[in-house]
XYZ file of C-alpha atoms in Angstrom:
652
model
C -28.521 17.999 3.794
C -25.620 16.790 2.774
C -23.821 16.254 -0.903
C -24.037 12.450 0.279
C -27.298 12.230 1.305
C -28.998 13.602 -1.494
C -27.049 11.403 -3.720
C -28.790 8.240 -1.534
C -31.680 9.076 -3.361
C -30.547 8.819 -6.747
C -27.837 6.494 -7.103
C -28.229 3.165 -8.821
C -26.490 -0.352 -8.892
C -24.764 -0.549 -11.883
C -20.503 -1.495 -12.194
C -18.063 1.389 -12.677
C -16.627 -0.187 -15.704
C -14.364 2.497 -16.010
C -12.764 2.670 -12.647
C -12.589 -1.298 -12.971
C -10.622 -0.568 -16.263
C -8.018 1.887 -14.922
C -7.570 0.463 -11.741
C -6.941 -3.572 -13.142
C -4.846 -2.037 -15.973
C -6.965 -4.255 -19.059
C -8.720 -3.722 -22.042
C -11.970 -5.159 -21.226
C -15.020 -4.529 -22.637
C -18.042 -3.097 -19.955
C -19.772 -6.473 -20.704
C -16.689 -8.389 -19.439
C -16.399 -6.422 -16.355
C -19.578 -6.451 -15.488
C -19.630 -10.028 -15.510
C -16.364 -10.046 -13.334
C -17.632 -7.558 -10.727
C -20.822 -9.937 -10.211
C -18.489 -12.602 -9.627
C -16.656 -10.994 -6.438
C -17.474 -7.138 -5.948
C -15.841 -6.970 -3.050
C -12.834 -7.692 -4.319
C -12.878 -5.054 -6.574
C -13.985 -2.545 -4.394
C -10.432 -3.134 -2.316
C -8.531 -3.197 -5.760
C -10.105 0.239 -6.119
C -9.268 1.967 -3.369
C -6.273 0.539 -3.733
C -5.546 1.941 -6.825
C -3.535 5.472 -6.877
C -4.884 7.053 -9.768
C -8.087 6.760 -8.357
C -7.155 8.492 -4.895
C -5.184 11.047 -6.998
C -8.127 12.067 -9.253
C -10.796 11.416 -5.744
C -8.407 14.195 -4.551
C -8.453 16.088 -7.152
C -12.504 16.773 -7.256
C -12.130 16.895 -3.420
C -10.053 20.123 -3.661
C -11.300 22.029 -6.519
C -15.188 21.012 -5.085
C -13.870 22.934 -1.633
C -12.829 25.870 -4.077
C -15.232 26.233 -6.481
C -18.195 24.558 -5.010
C -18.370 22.891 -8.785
C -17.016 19.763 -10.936
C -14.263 20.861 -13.486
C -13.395 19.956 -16.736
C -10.561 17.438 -16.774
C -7.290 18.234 -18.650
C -5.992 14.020 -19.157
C -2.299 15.893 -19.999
C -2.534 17.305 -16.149
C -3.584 14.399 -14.307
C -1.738 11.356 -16.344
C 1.594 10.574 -17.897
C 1.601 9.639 -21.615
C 1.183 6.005 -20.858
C -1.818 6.111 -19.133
C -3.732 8.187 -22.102
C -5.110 5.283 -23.791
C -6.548 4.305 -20.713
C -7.878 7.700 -19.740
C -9.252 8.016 -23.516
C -11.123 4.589 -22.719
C -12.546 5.965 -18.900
C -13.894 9.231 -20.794
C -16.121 7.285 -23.816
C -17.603 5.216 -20.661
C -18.057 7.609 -18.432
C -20.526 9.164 -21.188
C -23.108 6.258 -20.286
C -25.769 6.953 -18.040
C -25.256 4.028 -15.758
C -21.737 5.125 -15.347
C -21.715 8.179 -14.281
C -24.236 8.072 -11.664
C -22.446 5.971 -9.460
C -19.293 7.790 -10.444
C -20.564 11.067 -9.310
C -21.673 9.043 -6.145
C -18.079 8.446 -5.110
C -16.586 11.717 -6.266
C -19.206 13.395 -4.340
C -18.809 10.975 -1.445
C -15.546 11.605 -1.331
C -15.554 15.571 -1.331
C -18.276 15.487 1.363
C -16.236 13.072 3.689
C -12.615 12.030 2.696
C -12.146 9.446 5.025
C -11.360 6.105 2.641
C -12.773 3.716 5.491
C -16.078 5.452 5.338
C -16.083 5.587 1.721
C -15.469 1.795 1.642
C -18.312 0.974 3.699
C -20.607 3.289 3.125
C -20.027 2.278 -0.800
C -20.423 -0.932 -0.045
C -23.452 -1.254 2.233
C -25.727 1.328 1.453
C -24.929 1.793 -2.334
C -24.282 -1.925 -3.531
C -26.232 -3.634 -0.449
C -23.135 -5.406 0.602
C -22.936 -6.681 3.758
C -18.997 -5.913 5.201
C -18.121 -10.095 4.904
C -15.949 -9.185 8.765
C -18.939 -8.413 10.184
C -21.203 -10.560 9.226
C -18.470 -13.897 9.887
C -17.733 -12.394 13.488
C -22.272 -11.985 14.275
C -22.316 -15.767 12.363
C -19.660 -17.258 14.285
C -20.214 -15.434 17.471
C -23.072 -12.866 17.674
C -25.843 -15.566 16.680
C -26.173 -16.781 20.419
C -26.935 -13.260 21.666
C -30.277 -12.288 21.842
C -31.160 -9.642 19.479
C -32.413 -7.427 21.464
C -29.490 -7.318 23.899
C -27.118 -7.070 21.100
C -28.789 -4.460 19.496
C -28.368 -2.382 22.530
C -24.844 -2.979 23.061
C -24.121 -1.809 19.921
C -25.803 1.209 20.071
C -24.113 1.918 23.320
C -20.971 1.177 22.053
C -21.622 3.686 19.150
C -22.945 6.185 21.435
C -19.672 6.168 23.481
C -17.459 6.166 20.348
C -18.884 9.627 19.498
C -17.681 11.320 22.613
C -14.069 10.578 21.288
C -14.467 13.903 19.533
C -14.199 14.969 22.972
C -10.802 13.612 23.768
C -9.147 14.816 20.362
C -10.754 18.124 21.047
C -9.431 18.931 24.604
C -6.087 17.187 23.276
C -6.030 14.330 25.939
C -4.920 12.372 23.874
C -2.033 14.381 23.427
C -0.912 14.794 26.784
C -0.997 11.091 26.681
C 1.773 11.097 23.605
C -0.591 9.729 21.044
C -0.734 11.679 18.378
C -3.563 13.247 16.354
C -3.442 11.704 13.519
C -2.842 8.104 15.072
C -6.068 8.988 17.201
C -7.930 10.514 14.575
C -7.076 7.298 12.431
C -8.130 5.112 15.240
C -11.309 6.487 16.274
C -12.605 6.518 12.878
C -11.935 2.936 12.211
C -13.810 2.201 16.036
C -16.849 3.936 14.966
C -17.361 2.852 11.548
C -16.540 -0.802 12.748
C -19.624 -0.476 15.441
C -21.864 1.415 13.326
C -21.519 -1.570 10.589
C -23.335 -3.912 13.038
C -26.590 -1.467 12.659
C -26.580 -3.793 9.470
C -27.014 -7.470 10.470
C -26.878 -10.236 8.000
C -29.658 -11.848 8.450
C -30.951 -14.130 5.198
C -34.242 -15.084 4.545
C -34.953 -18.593 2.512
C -37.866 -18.746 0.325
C -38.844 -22.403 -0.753
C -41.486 -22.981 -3.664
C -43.573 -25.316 -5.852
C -43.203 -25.332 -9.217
C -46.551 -22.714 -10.878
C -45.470 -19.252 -11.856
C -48.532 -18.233 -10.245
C -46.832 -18.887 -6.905
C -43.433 -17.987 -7.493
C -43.802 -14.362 -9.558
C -44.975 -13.139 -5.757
C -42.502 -14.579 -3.891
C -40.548 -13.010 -5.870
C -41.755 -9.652 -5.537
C -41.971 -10.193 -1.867
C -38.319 -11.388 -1.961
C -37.462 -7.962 -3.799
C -39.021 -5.766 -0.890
C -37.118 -7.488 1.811
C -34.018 -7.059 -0.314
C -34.651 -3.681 -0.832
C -34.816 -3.100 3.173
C -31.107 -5.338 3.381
C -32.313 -8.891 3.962
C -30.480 -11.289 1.900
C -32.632 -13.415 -0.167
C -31.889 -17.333 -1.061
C -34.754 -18.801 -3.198
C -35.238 -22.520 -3.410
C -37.325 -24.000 -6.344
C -37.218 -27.587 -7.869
C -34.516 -28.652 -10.178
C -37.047 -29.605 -12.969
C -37.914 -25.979 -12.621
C -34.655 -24.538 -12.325
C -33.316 -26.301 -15.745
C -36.997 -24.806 -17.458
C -36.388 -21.245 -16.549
C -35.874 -18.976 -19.571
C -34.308 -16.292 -17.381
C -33.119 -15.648 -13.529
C -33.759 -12.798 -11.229
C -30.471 -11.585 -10.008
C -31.487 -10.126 -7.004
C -31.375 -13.407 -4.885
C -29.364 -16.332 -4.385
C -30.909 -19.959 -6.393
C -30.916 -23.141 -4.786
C -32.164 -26.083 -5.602
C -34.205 -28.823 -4.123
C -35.647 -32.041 -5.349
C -39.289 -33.046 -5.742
C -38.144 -37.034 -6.728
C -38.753 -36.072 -10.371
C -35.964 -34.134 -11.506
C -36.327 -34.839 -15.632
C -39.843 -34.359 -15.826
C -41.557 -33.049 -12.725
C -45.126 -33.018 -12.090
C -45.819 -34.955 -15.518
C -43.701 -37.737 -14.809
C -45.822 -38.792 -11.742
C -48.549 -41.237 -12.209
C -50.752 -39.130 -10.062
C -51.187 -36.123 -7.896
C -51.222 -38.108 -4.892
C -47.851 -39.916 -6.228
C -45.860 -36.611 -6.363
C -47.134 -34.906 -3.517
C -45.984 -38.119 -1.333
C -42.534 -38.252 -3.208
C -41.851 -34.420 -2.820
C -42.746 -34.428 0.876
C -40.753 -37.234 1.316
C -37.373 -36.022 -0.712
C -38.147 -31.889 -0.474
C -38.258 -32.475 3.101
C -34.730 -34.505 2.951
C -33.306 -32.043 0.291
C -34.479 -28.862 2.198
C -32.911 -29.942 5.437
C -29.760 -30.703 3.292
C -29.970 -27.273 1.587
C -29.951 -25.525 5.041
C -27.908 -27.552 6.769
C -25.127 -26.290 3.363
C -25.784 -22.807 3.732
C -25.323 -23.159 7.736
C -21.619 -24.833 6.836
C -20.899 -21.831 4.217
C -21.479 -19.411 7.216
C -24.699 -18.268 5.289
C -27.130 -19.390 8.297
C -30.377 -18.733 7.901
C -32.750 -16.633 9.979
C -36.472 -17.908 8.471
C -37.698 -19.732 5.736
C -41.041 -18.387 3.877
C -42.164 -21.398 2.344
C -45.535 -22.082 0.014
C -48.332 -23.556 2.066
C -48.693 -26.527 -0.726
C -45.082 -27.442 1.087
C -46.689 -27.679 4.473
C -43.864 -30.126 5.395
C -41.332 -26.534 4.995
C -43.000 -25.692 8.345
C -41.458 -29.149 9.949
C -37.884 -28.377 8.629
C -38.147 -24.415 9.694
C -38.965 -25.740 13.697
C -36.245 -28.790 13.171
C -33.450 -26.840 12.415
C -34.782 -24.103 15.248
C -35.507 -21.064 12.569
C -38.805 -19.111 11.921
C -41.243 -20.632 9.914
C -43.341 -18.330 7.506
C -46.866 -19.123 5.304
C -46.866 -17.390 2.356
C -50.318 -17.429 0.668
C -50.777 -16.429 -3.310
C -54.505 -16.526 -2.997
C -56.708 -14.097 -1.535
C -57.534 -13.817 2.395
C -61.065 -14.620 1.625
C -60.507 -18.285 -0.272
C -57.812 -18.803 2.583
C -60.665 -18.581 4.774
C -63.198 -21.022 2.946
C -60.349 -23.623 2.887
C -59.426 -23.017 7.138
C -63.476 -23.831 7.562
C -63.163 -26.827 5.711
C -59.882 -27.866 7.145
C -61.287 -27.662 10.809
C -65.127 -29.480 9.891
C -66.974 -25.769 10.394
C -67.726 -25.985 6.528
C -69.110 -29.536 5.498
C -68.819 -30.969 2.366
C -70.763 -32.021 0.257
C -72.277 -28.653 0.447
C -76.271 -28.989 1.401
C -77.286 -25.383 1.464
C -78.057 -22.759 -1.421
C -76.378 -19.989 0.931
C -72.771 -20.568 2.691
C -72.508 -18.339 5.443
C -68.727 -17.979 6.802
C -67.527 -15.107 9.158
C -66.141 -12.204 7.432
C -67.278 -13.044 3.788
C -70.320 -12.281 2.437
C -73.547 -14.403 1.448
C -72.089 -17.163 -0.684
C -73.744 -19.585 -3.532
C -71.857 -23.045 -3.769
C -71.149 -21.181 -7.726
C -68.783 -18.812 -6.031
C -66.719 -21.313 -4.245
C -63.800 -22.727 -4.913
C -64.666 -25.234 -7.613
C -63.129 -28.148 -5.515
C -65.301 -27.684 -2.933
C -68.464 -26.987 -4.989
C -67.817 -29.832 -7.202
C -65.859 -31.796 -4.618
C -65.852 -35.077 -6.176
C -64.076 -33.890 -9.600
C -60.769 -33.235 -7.783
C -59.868 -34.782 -4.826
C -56.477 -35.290 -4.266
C -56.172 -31.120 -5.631
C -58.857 -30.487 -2.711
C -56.550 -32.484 -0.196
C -53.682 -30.455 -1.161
C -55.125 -26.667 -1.177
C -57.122 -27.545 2.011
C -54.357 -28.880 3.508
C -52.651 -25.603 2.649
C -54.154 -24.138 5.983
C -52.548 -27.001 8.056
C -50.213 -24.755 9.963
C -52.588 -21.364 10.398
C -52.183 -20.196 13.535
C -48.556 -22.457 14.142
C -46.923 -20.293 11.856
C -44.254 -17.531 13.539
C -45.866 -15.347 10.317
C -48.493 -15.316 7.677
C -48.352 -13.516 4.732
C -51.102 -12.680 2.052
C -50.399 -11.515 -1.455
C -53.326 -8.779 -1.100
C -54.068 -5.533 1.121
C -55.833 -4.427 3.990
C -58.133 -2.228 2.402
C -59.384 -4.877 -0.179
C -60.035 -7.556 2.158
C -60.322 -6.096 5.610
C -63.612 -7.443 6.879
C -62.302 -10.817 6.640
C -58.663 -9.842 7.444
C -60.922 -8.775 10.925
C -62.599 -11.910 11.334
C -59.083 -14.543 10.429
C -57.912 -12.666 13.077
C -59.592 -14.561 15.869
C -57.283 -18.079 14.593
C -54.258 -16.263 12.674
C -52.436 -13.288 12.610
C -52.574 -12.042 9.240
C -50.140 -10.105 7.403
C -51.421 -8.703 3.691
C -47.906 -7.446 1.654
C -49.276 -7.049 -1.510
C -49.966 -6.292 -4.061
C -46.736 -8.310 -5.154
C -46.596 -6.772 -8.480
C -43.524 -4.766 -10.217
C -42.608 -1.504 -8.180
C -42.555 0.430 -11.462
C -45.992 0.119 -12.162
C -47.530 0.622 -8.521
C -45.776 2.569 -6.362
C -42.364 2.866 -7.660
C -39.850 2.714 -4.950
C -37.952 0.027 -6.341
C -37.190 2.118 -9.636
C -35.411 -1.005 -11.187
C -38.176 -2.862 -10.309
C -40.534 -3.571 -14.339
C -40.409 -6.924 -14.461
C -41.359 -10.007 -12.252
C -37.816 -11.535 -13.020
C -38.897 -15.416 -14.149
C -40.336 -16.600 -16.884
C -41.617 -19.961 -18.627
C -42.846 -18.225 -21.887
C -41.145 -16.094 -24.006
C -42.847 -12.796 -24.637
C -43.775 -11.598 -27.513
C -43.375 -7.666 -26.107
C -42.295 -5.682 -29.139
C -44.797 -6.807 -31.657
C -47.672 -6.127 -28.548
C -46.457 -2.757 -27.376
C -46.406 -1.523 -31.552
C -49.887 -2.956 -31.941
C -51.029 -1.211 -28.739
C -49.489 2.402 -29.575
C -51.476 2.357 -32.590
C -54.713 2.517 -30.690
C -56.936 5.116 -29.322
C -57.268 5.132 -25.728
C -59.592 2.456 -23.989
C -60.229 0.964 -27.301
C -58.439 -2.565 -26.755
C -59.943 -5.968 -25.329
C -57.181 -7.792 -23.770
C -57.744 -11.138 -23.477
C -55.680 -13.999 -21.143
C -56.383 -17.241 -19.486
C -52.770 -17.205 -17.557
C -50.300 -19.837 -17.560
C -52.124 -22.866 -16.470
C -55.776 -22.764 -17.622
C -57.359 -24.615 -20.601
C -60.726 -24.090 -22.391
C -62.931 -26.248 -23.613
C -62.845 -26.495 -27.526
C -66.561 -25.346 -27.592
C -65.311 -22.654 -25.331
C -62.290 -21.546 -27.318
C -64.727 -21.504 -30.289
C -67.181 -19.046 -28.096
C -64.970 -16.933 -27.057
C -63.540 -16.633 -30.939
C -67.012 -15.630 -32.049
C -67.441 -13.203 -29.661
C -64.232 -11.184 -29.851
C -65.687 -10.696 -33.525
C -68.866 -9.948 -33.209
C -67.589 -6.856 -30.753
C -66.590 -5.447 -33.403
C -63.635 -3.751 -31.075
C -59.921 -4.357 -31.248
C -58.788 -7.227 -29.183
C -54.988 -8.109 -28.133
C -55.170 -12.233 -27.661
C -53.044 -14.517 -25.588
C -53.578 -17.840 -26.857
C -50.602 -19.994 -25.634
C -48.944 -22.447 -28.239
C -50.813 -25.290 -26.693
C -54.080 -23.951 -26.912
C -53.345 -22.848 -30.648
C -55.400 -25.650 -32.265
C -58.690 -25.263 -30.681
C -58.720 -21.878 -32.737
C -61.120 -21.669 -35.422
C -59.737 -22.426 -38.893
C -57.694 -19.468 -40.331
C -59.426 -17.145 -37.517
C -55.612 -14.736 -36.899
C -55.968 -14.200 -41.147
C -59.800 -12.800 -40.630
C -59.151 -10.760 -37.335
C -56.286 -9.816 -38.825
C -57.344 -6.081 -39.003
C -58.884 -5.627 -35.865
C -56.796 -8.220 -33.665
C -53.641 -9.404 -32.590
C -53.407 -12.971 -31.302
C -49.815 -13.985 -29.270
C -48.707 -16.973 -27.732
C -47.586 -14.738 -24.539
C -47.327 -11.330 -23.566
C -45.880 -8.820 -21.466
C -49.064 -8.672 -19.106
C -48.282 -6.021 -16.968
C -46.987 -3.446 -20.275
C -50.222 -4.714 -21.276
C -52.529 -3.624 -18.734
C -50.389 -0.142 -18.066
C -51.040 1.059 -21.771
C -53.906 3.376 -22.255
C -55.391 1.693 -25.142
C -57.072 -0.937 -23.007
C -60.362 -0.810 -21.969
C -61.143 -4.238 -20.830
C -59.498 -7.403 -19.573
C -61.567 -10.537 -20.202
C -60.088 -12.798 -17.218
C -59.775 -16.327 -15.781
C -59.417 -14.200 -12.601
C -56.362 -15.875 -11.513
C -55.304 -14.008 -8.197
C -52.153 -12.359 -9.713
C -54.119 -11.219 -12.691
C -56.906 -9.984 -10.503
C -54.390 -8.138 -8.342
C -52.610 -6.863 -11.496
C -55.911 -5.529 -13.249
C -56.807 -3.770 -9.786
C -53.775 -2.740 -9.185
C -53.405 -1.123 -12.917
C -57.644 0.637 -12.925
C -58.429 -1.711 -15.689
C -62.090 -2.644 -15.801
C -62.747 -6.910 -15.825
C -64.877 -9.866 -17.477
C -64.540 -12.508 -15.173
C -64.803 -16.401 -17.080
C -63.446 -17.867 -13.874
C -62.374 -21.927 -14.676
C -61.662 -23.434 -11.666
C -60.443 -23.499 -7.990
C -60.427 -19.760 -6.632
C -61.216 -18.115 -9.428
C -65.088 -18.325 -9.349
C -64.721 -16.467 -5.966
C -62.498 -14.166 -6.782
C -64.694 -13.152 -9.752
C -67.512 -13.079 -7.137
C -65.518 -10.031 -5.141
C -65.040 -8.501 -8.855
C -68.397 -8.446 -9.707
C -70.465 -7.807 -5.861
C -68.060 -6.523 -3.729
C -65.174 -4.947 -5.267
C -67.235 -3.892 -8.649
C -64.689 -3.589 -10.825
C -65.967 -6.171 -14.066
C -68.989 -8.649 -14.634
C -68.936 -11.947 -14.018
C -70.334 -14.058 -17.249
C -72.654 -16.253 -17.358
C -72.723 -19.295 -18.386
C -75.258 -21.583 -19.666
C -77.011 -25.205 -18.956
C -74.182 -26.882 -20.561
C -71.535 -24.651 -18.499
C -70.273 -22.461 -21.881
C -70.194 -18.994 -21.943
C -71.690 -18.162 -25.231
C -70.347 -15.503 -27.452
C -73.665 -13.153 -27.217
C -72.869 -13.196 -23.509
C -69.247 -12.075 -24.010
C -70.300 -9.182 -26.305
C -72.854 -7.995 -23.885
C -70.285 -8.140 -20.834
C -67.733 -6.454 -22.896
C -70.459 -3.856 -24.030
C -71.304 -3.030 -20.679
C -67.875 -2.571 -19.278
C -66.427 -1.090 -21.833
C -69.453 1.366 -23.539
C -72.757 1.621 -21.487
C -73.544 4.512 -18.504
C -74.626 1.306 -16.383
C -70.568 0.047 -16.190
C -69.777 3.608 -15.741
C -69.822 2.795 -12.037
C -67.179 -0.167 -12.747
C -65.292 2.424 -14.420
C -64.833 4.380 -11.650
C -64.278 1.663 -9.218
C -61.408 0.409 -11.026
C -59.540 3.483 -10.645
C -60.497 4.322 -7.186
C -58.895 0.524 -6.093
C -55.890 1.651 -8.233
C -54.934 4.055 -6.254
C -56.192 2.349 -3.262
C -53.587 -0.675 -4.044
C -50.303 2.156 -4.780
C -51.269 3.737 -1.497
C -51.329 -0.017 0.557
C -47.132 -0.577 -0.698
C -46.008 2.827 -0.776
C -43.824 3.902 2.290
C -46.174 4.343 5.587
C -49.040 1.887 3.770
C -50.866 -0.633 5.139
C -48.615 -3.376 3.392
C -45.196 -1.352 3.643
C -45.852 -1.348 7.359
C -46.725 -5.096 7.878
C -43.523 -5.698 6.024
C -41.379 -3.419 8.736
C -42.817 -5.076 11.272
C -41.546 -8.499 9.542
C -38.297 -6.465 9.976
C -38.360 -5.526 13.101
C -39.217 -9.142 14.293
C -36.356 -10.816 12.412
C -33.841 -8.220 14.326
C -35.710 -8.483 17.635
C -36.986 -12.149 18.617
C -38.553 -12.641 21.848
C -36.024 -13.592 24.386
């Protein structure tokens, strides 16, 4: 293998600061060229190999690496004049940083193994920074778009096939004989091949478009970072009202905007849920098609748009303007089924029967469905919209589910019949499941601040499976009889509990409750959930069971307590406790409280008695169940490929 290709596996993404110094000839600091190389790397890439100090000292390693087989030190009195010391001075004290001289060593290396600048250019720039060359993508946008894939693909690949025998003609000297001389050839032939082998890397850019929860976007987001990671360019498209709330940004996609009709104050300036979802179908349907007709016009055409199912009007602009049109789905494959029965009339409401039987799932009490449909009076226009969800099931070129095969597969089996589904999850942080994305720790968006150092101190001065970690996610609310419950019963464990009470919910805490749980708890108005969950001093998660943080505590082996609130989440704490057993589900009394005896006897059981030891195990056998459904060859690794392979190759 070569010097090259072993170097594919370690290199990283960050700005050769250094390089950027010498070759522009300022004193910058790495901060302010790091900015400037996210503003137009390509650019700078040219600049550098445009740059002669840069070829000399490429050179340089290139001929002592033939010699030696090893880098050598560098003498700066031997390689610059006097002028250029300060400089070199400067390109030594960065090179010292980590995230310098990786990619350094890339090019060096590069460069010894194959001193051809074209190739290093282009290799550099698509496999190292994910470029895509912008030539080749403006000729495929402008002129490759009405070929079918499939046909273009295998021109190419005949074209690159052909190129190699070339070596043939240089070889025997033909081209000689025909007065063209070698190192006109040689030059030539090089720039033919690399030129056709670039088009093995299409441009092809995927649009996600999303409503406003976290809950729904974190995903996307992850999904977004896969596709990325395989060379799909990423656009995202969220409100503005969201887009002006964001505390920070991924930066591994493009942001757009689009308008739900209440840019100021979003969803809490409506008079109604029925109010905005008729104003955002009605603008995000006019600002979409605007957004894509843009991109089109800015030769960024797009190839599909993944859009949430709550924006079932995405699927209308995706077939309009002639592009694929993808579901994505944040809940689980069995809730998407109880909503496609009542969406088609096979599951009536109100429900009559103490037993809901539905193909694929098993035995079901009107408790463990969705609380819109159990209680369906409390919430309709919210049951109109999540039903409605499943509209296009079955229409839809794709369908994706934020879970796995192997959790859900019986009913994965039985959707099957109506809708090809495709399970890509779990969408959680690379670092923490499978870890092919090693840059991948955090979900990249945020509406809360975390308070991360003050948890991850707290937590490393516990003993191992010691720590109740308690959070009702972003959106839920408890009762203040409930909040008071729960208080009482986090005490009466007499455990150490880590607390997430967000600054809204702070006043339904008991009077001066952080000063007397002050030695055994911690109590935060957000954390880092995830860093959370990873760190060995917790035993127990007492859950909502939100779908991410069901995912995210199966996905991590930690044992649950399911106080599900409302929609899914009383199903998915059904799976938890009867099919997946990985946590107890509380229960709650006549008046619909859990009561704090309850909580300590759940919390006993999962955490201490030999009759959760079962749960226990469970919880670590589905962790390495979930790691084993992303990494490369899984279950969820290999419906994503296939996504791939699609996008290149539509049916002609």
């Amino acid at each position: 293998m070569s010097i090259t290709a072993l170097l594919f596996r370690w290199r990283e993404e960050p700005m050769i600061y250094a390089l950027l110094q010498l070759n522009m000839g300022q004193q910058q600091t790495p901060n302010t060229i790091k900015w400037n190389w996210k503003l137009n790397p390509t650019v700078h890439l040219k600049s550098i190999l445009k740059s002669t100090f840069i070829l000399k000292l490429l050179c340089f390693y290139m001929n002592f690496a033939q010699q030696n087989q090893k880098i050598p030190n560098l003498s700066a009195s031997t390689l610059l004049p006097k002028s250029n010391w300060k400089l070199y001075s400067d390109l030594m004290m960065a090179v010292k940083e980590d995230r310098i001289v990786c990619p350094l060593l890339w090019v060096v290396s590069f460069y010894c193994d194959d001193p051809n600048p074209i190739k290093f250019y282009l290799c550099y720039q698509t496999h190292c920074l994910n470029l895509d060359p912008s030539i080749i993508g403006m000729l495929y946008d402008r002129l490759g778009r009405s070929i079918p894939m499939r046909k273009l693909v295998g021109i190419v690949q005949f074209l690159y096939a052909s190129s190699l025998l070339l070596h043939l003609v240089i070889v025997k000297q033909i081209n000689v004989q025909l007065e063209i001389p070698n190192e006109v050839f040689a030059l030539c032939f090089s720039s033919l091949a690399e030129t056709i082998a670039q088009f093995k890397l299409l441009p092809f850019l995927v649009l996600f478009a999303n409503l406003a929860p976290p809950g729904h976007i974190n995903p996307m987001l992850q999904f977004a970072k896969r596709l990325r990671h395989k060379r799909i360019k990423i656009t995202l498209a969220v409100t503005k009202f969201l887009f002006n709330t964001m505390q920070e940004f991924p930066d591994f996609v493009s942001m757009e905007t689009i308008s739900d009709g209440f840019d100021e104050g979003g969803r809490a300036h409506a008079g109604s849920l029925d109010e905005y979802l008729e104003r955002f179908g009605r603008i995000g349907t006019k600002t979409l098609m605007e957004l894509v007709e843009k991109l089109k016009n800015l030769d960024c055409a797009i190839d599909c748009i993944i859009f949430d199912p709550f924006l079932s009007w995405g699927f209308e602009v995706a077939k309009k303007s002639g592009l694929l049109g993808a579901l994505f789905f944040t809940q689980s494959c069995a809730v998407d089924n109880i909503y496609y029965h009542v969406y088609t009339g096979k599951l009536k409401l109100p429900l009559s029967d103490s037993e809901i039987i539905i193909p694929g799932l098993p035995p079901l009490e009107p408790k463990d469905m969705p609380s819109v449909i159990y209680i369906h009076e409390s919430h309709p226009a919210a049951l109109k919209m999540l039903v409605n969800q499943v509209k296009h099931l079955g229409e839809a070129d794709w369908t994706f589910v934020n879970s796995f095969y192997e959790l859900e597969q019986e009913v994965i089996d039985s959707m099957a019949k109506f809708s090809s589904v495709k399970t890509i999850g779990p969408t959680i942080p690379s670092m923490y499941i499978d870890k092919q994305l090693p840059d991948d720790k955090e979900y990249g968006l945020s509406i809360f601040k975390p308070i991360t150092d003050a948890c991850k101190k707290w937590l490393n001065e516990r003993t191992p499976r010691s720590v109740i970690y308690v959070s009702f996610g972003s959106l839920a609310e408890l009762g203040l009889e409930q909040m008071e419950e729960l208080a009482k019963g986090l005490k009466a464990s007499n455990k150490y509990f880590l607390w997430v009470v967000r600054a809204s919910e702070e006043s339904k805490l008991p009077k001066n409750y952080a000063e007397e749980t002050l030695e055994n708890g911690l109590i935060v108005s957000w954390c880092p959930q995830l860093e959370v969950l990873a760190h060995d001093a917790v035993g127990c998660f007492i859950t909502h069971c939100g779908w991410n943080s069901t995912l995210e505590a199966l996905s991590l082996g930690v044992p649950m307590v399911a106080m599900p609130c409302w929609t899914d989440q009383s199903t998915n704490a059904k799976f938890v406790n009867d099919v997946w057993k990985t946590g107890i589900r509380t229960q709650p009394d006549e008046k619909g409280i859990v009561r704090n005896t309850e909580i300590v006897r759940c919390v006993e059981f999962v955490m201490d008695r030999d009759e959760g030891k079962e749960i226990r195990t469970n919880a670590i056998k589905w962790k390495e169940m979930a790691r084993e459904a992303v990494d490369k060859g899984g279950s969820s690794d290999t419906n994503v490929d296939e996504f791939l392979s699609a996008l290149m190759n539509p049916p002609i």
